[in-house]
mmCIF file of C-alpha atoms in Angstrom:
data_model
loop_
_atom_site.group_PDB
_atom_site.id
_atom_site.type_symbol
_atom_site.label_atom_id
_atom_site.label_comp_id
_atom_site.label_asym_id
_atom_site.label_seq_id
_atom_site.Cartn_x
_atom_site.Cartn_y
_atom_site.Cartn_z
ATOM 1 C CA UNK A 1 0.000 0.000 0.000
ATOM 2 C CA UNK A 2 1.351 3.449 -1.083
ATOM 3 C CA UNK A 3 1.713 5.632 1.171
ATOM 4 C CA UNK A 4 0.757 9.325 0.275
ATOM 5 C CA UNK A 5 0.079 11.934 3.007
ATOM 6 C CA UNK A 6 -0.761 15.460 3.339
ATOM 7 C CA UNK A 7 -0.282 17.660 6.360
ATOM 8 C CA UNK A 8 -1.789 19.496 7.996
ATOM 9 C CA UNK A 9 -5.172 17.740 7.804
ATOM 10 C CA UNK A 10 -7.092 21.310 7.726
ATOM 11 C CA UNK A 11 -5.723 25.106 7.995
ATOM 12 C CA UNK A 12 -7.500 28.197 8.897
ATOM 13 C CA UNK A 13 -5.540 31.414 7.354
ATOM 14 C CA UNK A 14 -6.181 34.892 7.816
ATOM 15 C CA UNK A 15 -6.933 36.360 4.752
ATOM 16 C CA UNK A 16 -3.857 38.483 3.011
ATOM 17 C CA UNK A 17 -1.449 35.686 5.096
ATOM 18 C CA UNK A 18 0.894 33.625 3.251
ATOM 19 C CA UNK A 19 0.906 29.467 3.551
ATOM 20 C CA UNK A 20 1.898 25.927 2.690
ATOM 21 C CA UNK A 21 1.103 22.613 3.309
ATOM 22 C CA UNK A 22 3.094 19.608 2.550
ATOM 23 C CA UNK A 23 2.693 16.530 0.645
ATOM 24 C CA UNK A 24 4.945 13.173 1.388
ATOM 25 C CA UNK A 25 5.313 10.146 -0.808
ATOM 26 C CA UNK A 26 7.366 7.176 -2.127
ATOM 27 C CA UNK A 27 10.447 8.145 -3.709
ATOM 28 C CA UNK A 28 10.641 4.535 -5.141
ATOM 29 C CA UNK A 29 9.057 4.103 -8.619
ATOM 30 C CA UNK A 30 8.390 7.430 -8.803
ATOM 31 C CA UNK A 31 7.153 8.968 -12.034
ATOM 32 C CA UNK A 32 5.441 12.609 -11.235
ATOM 33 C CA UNK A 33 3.808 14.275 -8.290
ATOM 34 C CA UNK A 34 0.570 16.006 -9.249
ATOM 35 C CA UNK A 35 -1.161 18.540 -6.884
ATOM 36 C CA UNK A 36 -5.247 19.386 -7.378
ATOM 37 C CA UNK A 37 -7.317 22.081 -6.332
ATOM 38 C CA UNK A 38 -10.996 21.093 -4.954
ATOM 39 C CA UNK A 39 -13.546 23.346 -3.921
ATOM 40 C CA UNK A 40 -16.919 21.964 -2.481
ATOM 41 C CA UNK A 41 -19.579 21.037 -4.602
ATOM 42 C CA UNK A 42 -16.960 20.989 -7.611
ATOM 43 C CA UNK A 43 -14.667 18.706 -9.415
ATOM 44 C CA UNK A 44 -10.951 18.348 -8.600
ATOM 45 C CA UNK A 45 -9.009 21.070 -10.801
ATOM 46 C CA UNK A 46 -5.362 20.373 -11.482
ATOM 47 C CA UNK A 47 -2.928 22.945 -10.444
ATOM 48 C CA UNK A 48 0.501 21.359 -11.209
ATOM 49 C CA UNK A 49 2.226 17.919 -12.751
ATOM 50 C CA UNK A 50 5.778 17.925 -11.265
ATOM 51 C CA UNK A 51 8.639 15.077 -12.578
ATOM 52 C CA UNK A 52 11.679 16.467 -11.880
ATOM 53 C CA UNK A 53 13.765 16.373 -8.790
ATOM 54 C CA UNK A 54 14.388 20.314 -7.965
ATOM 55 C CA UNK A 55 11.053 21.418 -9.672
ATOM 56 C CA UNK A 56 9.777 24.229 -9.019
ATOM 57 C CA UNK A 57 6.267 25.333 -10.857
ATOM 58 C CA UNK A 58 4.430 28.827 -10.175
ATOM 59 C CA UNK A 59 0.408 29.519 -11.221
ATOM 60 C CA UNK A 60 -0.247 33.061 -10.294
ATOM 61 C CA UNK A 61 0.042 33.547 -6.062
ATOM 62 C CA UNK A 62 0.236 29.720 -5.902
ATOM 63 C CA UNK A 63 3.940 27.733 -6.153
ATOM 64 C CA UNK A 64 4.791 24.435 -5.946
ATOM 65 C CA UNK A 65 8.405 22.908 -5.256
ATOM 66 C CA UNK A 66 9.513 18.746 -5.326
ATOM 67 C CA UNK A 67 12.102 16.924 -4.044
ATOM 68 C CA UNK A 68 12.538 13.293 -5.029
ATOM 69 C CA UNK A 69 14.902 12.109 -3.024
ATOM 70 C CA UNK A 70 13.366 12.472 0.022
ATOM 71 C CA UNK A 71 10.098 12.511 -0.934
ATOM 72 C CA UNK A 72 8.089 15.582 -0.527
ATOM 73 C CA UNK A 73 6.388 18.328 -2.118
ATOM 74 C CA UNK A 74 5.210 21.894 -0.567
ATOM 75 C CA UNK A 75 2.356 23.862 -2.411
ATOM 76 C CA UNK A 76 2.503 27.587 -1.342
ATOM 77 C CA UNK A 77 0.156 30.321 -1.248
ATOM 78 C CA UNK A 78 1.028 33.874 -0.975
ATOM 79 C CA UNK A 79 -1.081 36.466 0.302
ATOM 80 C CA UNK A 80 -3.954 34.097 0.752
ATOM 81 C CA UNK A 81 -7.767 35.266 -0.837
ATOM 82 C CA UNK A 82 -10.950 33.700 0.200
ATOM 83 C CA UNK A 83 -11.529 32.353 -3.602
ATOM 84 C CA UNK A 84 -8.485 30.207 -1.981
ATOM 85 C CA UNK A 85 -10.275 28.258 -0.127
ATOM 86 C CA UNK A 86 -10.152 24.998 -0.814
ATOM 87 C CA UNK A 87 -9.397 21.264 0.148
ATOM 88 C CA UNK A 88 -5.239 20.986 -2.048
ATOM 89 C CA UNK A 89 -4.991 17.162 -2.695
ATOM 90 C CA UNK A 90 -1.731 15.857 -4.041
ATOM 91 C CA UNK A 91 -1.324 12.716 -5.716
ATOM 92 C CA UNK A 92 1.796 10.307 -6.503
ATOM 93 C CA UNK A 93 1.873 8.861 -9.890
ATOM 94 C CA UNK A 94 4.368 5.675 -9.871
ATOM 95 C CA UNK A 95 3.831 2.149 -11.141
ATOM 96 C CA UNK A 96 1.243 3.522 -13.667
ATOM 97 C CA UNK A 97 -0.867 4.628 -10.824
ATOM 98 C CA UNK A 98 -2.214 7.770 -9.314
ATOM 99 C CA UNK A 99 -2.358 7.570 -5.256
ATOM 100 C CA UNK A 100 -4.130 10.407 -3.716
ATOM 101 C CA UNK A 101 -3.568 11.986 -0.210
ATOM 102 C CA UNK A 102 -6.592 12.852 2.075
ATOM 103 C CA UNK A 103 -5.930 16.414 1.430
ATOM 104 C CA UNK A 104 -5.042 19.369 3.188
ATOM 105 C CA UNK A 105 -8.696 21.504 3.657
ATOM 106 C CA UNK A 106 -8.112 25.286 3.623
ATOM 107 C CA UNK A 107 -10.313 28.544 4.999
ATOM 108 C CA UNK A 108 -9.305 31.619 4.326
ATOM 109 C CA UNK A 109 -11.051 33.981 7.112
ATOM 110 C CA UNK A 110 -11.984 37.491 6.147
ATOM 111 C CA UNK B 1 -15.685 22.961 -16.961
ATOM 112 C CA UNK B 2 -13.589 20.538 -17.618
ATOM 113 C CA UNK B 3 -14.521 19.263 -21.035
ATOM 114 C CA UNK B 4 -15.293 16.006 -19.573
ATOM 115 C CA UNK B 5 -18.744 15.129 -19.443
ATOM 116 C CA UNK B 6 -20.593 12.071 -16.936
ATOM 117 C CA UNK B 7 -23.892 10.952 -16.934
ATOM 118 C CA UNK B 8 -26.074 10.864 -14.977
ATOM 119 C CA UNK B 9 -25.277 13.325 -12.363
ATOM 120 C CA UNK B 10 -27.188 11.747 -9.698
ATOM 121 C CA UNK B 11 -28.510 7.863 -9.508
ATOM 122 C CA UNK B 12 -30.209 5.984 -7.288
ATOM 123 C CA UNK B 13 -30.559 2.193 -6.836
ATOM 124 C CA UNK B 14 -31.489 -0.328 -4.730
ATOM 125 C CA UNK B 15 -29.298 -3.351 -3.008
ATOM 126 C CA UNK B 16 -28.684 -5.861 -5.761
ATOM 127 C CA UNK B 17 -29.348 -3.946 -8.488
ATOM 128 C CA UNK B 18 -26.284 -2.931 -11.490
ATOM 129 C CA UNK B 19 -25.898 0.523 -13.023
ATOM 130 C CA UNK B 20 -23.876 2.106 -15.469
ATOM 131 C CA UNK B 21 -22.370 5.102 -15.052
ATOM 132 C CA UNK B 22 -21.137 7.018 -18.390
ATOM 133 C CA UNK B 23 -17.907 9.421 -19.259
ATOM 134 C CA UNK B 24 -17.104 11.077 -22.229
ATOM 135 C CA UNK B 25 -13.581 12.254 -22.655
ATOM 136 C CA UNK B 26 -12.230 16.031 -23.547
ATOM 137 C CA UNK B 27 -11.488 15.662 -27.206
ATOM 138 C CA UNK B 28 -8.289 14.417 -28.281
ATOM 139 C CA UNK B 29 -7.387 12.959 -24.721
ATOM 140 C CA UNK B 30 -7.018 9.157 -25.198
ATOM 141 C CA UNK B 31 -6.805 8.155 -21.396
ATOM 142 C CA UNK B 32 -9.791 7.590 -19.103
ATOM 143 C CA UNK B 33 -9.625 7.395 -15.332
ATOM 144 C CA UNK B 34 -12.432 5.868 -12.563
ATOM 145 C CA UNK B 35 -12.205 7.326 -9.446
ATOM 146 C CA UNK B 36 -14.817 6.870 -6.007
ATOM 147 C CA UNK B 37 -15.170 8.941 -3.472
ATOM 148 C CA UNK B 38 -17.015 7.358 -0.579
ATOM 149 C CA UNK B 39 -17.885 9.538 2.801
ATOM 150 C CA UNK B 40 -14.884 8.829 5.034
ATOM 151 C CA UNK B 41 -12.241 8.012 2.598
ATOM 152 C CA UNK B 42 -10.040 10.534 -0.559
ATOM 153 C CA UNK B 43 -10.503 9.907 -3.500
ATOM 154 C CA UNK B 44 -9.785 5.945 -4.690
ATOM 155 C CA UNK B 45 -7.901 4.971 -8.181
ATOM 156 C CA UNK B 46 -10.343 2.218 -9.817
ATOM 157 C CA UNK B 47 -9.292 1.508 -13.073
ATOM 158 C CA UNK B 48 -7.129 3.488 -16.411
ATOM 159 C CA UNK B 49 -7.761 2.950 -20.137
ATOM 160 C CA UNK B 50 -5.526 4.122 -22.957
ATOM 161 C CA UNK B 51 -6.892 4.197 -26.495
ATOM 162 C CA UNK B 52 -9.253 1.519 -25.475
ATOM 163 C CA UNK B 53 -7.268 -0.753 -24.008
ATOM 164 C CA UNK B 54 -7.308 -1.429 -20.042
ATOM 165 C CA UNK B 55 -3.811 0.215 -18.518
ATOM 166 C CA UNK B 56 -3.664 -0.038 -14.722
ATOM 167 C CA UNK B 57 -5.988 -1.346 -12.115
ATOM 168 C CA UNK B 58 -6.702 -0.009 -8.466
ATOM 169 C CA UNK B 59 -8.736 -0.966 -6.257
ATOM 170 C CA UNK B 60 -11.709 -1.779 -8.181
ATOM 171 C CA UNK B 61 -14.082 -4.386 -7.041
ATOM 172 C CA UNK B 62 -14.258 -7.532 -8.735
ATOM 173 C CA UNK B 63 -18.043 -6.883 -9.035
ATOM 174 C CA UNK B 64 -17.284 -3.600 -11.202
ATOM 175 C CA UNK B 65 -16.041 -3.300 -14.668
ATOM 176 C CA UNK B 66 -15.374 -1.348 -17.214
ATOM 177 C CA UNK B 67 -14.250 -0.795 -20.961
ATOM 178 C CA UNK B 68 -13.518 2.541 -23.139
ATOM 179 C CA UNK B 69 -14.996 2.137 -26.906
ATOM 180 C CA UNK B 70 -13.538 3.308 -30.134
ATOM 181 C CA UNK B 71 -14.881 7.028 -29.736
ATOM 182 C CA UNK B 72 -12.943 6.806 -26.560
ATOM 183 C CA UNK B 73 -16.019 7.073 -24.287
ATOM 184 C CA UNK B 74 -16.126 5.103 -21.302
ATOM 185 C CA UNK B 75 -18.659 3.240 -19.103
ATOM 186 C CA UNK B 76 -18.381 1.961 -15.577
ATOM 187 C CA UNK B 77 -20.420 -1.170 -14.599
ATOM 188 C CA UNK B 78 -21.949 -1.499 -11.259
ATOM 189 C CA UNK B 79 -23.311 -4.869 -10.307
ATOM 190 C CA UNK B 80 -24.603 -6.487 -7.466
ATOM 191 C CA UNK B 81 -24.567 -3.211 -5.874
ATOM 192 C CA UNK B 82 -24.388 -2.742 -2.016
ATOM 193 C CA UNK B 83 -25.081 -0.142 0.768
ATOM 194 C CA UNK B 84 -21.249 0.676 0.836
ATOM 195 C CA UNK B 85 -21.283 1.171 -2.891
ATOM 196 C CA UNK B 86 -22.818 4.206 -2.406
ATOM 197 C CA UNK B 87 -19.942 7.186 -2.940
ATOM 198 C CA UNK B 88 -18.977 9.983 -6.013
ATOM 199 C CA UNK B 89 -17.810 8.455 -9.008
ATOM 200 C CA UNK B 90 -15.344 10.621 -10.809
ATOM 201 C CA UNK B 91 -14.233 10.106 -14.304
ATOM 202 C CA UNK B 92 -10.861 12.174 -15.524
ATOM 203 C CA UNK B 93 -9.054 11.995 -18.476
ATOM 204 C CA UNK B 94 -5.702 13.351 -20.086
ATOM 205 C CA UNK B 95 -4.233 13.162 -23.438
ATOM 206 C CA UNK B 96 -1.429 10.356 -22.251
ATOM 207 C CA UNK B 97 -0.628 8.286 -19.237
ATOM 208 C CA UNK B 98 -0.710 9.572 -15.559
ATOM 209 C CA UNK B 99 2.320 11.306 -15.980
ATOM 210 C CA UNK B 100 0.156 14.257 -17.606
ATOM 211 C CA UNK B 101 -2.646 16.434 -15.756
ATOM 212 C CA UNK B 102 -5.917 15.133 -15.216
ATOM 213 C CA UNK B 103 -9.293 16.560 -15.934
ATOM 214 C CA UNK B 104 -11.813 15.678 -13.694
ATOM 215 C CA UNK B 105 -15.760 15.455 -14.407
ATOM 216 C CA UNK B 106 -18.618 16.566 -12.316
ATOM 217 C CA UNK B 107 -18.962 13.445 -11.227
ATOM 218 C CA UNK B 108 -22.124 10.491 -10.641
ATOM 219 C CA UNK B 109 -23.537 10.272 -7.349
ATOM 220 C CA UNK B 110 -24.670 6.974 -6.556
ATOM 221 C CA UNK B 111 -26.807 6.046 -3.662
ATOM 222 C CA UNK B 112 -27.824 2.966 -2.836
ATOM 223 C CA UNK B 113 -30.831 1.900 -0.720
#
C-alpha cells in the first residue's frame, strides 16, 4: 500500500497571510507528483504535474516545489484570498498509478 | 468545466441492483480514469484505459467493470450493488498516461438503498 500523506489535515488562514502545506510520498518508482485544487460542490481542478527532482512550478500567487529524493512536495500560497479556499490534494503517480492523499482543507477567514 | 462530461449526475438504486455510469472524454485525450469517493475516505484509483485498451488497475471491485470504446467514451459497470457502494464516481481523463494532468468530471452520485 502506497503511502501518500498530506499535512496538515485542515488550515484556517487569515486572509492576506501567506501558507503551505506539505505533501509526502514514495520516492521509489516514482514517475510525477501532481497537486489538485478542490472546492466543495466541484470537481478536482489540477494545479501542477511535477517530474523532476528540484522542480519548481508557479500559477499566479500559488507555487509548488519537489524533491525526489526524500520525498516531498510543498504547495505555497502567498497572500492568501478567500476564492483560496479549498481542500489541495496531491497525488503520486508511480507504477502507472495515481495515489491520492486525504488532502489538506483550507479557509481563508476574512 | 472541464470538457469532460458524466452521466447521470445523480442515480439511485437499490441493493442488488447494477448501473452504469457514463464518461465522455475532452477531445483528443485518449486516457480515461475511474475514481470513487465514498464519505470517510479521498478519492480511490479504480481503473485506467488508454486508447481503449485497459492500462492499470486499483482498487476496483471484482463486481465492477469497465471498458472505453472506439470514440474513446467510457462506461463503468456497477453490479450487485451494495449499501457501501454508495460514494462519487469521478471520471478524468488526459491526453497520455498519468504522468500528464488530469481533468476531472462533475462526477455520478450513486446512492444505494
Amino acid at each position: 500500500i502506497l503511502n501518500v500523506e498530506q499535512s496538515p489535515q485542515s488550515l484556517h488562514v487569515q486572509e492576506g497571510d501567506s501558507t503551505n502545506f506539505t505533501c509526502s510520498f514514495p520516492s521509489s518508482n516514482f514517475y510525477a507528483l501532481h497537486w489538485y485544487r478542490w472546492e466543495t460542490a466541484k470537481s478536482p481542478e489540477a494545479l501542477f504535474v511535477m517530474t523532476l527532482n528540484g522542480d519548481e512550478k508557479k500559477k499566479g500567487r500559488i507555487s509548488a516545489t519537489l524533491n525526489t529524493k526524500e520525498g516531498y512536495s510543498y504547495l505555497y500560497i502567498k497572500g492568501s484570498q478567500p476564492e483560496d479556499s479549498a481542500t489541495y490534494l496531491c497525488a503520486y503517480f508511480g507504477n502507472e498509478k495515481l495515489t491520492f492523499g486525504t488532502g489538506t482543507r483550507l479557509t481563508i477567514i476574512p | 468545466d472541464s470538457g469532460v462530461t458524466q452521466t447521470p449526475k445523480h442515480l439511485i438504486t437499490a441493493t442488488g441492483q447494477r448501473v452504469t455510469l457514463r464518461c465522455s472524454p475532452r477531445s483528443g485525450d485518449l486516457s480515461v480514469y475511474w475514481y470513487q469517493q465514498s464519505l470517510d475516505q479521498g478519492l480511490q484509483f479504480l481503473i485506467q484505459y488508454y486508447n481503449g485498451e485497459e492500462r492499470a488497475k486499483g482498487n476496483i471491485l471484482e463486481r465492477f467493470s469497465a471498458q472505453q470504446f472506439p470514440d474513446l467514451h467510457s462506461e463503468l459497470n456497477l453490479s450487485s450493488l451494495e449499501l457501501g457502494d454508495s460514494a462519487l464516481y469521478f471520471c478524468a481523463s488526459s491526453v497520455g498516461g498519468g504522468g500528464n494532468e488530469q481533468y476531472f468530471g462533475p462526477g455520478t452520485r450513486l446512492t444505494v438503498t
